[in-house]
mmCIF file of C-alpha atoms in Angstrom:
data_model
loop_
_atom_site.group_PDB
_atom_site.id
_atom_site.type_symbol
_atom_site.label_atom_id
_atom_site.label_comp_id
_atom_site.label_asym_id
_atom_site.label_seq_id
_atom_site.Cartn_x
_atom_site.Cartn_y
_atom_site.Cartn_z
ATOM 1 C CA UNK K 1 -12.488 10.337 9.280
ATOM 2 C CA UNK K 2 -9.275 8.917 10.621
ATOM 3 C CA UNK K 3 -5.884 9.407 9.632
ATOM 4 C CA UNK K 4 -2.629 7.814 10.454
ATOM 5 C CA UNK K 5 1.075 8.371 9.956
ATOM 6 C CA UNK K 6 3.737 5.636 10.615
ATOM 7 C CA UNK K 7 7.263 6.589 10.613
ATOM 8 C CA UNK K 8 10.409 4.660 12.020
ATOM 9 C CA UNK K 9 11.201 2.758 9.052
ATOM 10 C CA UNK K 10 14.929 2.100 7.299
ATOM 11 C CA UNK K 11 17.478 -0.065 6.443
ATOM 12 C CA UNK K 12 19.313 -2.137 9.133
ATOM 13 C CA UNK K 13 21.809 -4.618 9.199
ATOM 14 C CA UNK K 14 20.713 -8.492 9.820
ATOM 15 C CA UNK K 15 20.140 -8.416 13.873
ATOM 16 C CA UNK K 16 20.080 -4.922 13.984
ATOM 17 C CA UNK K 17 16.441 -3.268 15.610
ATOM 18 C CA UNK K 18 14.301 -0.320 14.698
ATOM 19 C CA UNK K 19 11.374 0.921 16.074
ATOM 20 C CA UNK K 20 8.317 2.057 14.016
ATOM 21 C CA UNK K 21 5.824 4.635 15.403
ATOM 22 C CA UNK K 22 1.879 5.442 14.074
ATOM 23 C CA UNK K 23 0.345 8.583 15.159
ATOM 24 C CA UNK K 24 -3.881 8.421 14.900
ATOM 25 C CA UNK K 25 -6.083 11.446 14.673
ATOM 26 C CA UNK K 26 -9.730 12.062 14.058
ATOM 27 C CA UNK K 27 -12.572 10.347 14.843
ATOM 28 C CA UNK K 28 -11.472 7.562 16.538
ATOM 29 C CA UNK K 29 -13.626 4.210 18.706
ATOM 30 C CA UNK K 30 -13.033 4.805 22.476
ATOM 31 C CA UNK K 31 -12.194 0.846 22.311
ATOM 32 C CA UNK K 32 -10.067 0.098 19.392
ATOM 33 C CA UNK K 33 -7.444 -2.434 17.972
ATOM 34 C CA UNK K 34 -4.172 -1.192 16.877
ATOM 35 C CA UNK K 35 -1.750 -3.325 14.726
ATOM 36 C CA UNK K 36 0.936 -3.492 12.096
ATOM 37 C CA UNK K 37 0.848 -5.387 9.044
ATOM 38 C CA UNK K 38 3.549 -5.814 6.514
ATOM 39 C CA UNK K 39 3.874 -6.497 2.832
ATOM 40 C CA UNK K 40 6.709 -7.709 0.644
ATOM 41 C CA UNK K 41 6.704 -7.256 -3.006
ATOM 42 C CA UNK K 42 4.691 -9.890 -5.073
ATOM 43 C CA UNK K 43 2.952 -11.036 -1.713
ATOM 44 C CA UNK K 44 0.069 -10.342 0.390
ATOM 45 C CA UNK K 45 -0.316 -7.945 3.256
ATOM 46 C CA UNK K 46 -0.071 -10.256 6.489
ATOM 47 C CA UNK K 47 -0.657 -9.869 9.978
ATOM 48 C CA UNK K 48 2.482 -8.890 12.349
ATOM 49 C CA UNK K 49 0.965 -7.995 15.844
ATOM 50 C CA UNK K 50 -2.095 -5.982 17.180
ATOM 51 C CA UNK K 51 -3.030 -4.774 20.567
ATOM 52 C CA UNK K 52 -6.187 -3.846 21.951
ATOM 53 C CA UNK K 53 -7.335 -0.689 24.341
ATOM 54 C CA UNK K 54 -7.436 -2.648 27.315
ATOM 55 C CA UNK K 55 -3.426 -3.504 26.284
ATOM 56 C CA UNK K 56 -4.498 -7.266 25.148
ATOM 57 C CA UNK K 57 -1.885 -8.292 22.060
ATOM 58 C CA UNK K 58 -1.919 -10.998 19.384
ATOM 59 C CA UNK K 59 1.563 -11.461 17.149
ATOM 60 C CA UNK K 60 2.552 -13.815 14.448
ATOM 61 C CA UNK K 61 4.351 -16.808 14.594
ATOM 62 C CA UNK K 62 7.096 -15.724 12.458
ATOM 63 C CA UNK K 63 8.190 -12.648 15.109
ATOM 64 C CA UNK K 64 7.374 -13.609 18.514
ATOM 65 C CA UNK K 65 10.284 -13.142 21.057
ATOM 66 C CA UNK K 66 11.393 -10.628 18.885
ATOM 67 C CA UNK K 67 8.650 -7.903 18.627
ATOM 68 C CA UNK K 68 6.962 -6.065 20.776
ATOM 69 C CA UNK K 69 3.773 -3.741 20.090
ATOM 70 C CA UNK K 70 2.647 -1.083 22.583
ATOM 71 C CA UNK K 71 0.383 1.717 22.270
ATOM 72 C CA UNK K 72 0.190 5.305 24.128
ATOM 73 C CA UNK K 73 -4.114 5.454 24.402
ATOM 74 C CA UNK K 74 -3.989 8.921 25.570
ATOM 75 C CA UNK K 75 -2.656 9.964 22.565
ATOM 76 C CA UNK K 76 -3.491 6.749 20.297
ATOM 77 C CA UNK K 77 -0.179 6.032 19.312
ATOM 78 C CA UNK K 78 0.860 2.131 18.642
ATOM 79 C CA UNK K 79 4.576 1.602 18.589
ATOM 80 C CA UNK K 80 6.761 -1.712 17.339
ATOM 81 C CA UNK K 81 9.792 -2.427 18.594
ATOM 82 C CA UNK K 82 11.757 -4.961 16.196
ATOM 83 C CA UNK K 83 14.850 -6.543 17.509
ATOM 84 C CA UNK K 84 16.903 -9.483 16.325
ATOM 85 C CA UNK K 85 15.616 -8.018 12.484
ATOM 86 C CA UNK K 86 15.867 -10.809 9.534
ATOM 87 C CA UNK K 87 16.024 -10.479 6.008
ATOM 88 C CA UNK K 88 12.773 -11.967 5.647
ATOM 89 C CA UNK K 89 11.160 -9.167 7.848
ATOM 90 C CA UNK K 90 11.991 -6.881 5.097
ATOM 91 C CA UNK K 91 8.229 -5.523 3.753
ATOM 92 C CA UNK K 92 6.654 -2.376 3.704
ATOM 93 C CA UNK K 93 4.763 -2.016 6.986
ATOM 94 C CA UNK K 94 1.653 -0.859 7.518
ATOM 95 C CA UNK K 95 -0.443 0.954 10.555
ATOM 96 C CA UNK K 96 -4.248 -0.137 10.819
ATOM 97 C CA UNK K 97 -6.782 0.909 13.461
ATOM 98 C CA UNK K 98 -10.313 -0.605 13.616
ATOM 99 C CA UNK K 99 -13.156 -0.379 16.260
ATOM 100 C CA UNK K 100 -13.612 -3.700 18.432
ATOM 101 C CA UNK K 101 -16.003 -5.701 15.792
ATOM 102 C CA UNK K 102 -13.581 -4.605 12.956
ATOM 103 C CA UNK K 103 -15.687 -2.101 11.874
ATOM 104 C CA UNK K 104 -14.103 1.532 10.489
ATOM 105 C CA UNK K 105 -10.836 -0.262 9.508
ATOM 106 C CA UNK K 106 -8.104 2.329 8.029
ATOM 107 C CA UNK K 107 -4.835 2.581 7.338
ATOM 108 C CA UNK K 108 -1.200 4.513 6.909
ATOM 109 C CA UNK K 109 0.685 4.795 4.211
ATOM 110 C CA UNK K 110 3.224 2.705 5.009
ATOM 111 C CA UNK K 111 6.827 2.676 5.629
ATOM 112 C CA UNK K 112 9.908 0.747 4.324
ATOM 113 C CA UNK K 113 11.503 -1.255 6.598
ATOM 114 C CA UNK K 114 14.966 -2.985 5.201
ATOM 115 C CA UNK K 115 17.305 -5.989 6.511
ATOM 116 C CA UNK K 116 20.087 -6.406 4.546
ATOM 117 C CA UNK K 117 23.693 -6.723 4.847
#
């Protein structure tokens, strides 16, 4: 089994920048995607970046030039830097690890990130 824990999260002024951290532990693929996902109230859980093993990343439309996912392998850690923050960024945000083929897929518990004035 897999667990992970995200922390990071808070409330920030509009253009203000956080960075959210998820720590994974157990039994884990040596080749693995890493992403976060967010979710606002009353809408679905949507993609925000992911990056693979090799250090390969994929990010949505919505925060490119303003995001930036990295992960530690050694210690499968995936971090997101969030700069230039939005109201419209503000969701809970979710950690998710799956192998390669999107197999094993779990996730954190979330954390509440918050962009208001």
């Amino acid at each position: 089994q897999v667990q992970l824990v995200e922390s990071g999260g808070g409330l920030v002024q509009p253009g203000g920048s956080l960075r959210l951290s998820c720590a994974a532990s157990g039994s884990i693929f040596s080749i693995n995607i890493m992403g976060w996902y967010r979710q606002a109230p009353g809408k679905q859980r949507d993609l925000v970046a992911t990056i693979v093993t090799g250090g390969r990343t994929n990010y949505a439309d919505s925060v490119k030039g303003r995001f930036t996912i990295s992960r530690a392998n050694a210690k499968n850690t995936v971090y997101l830097q969030m700069n230039d923050l939005k109201p419209e960024d503000t969701a809970v945000y979710y950690c998710q690890i799956s192998g390669i083929l999107g197999q094993s897929v779990y996730w954190g518990q979330g954390t509440q990130v918050t962009v208001s004035s």
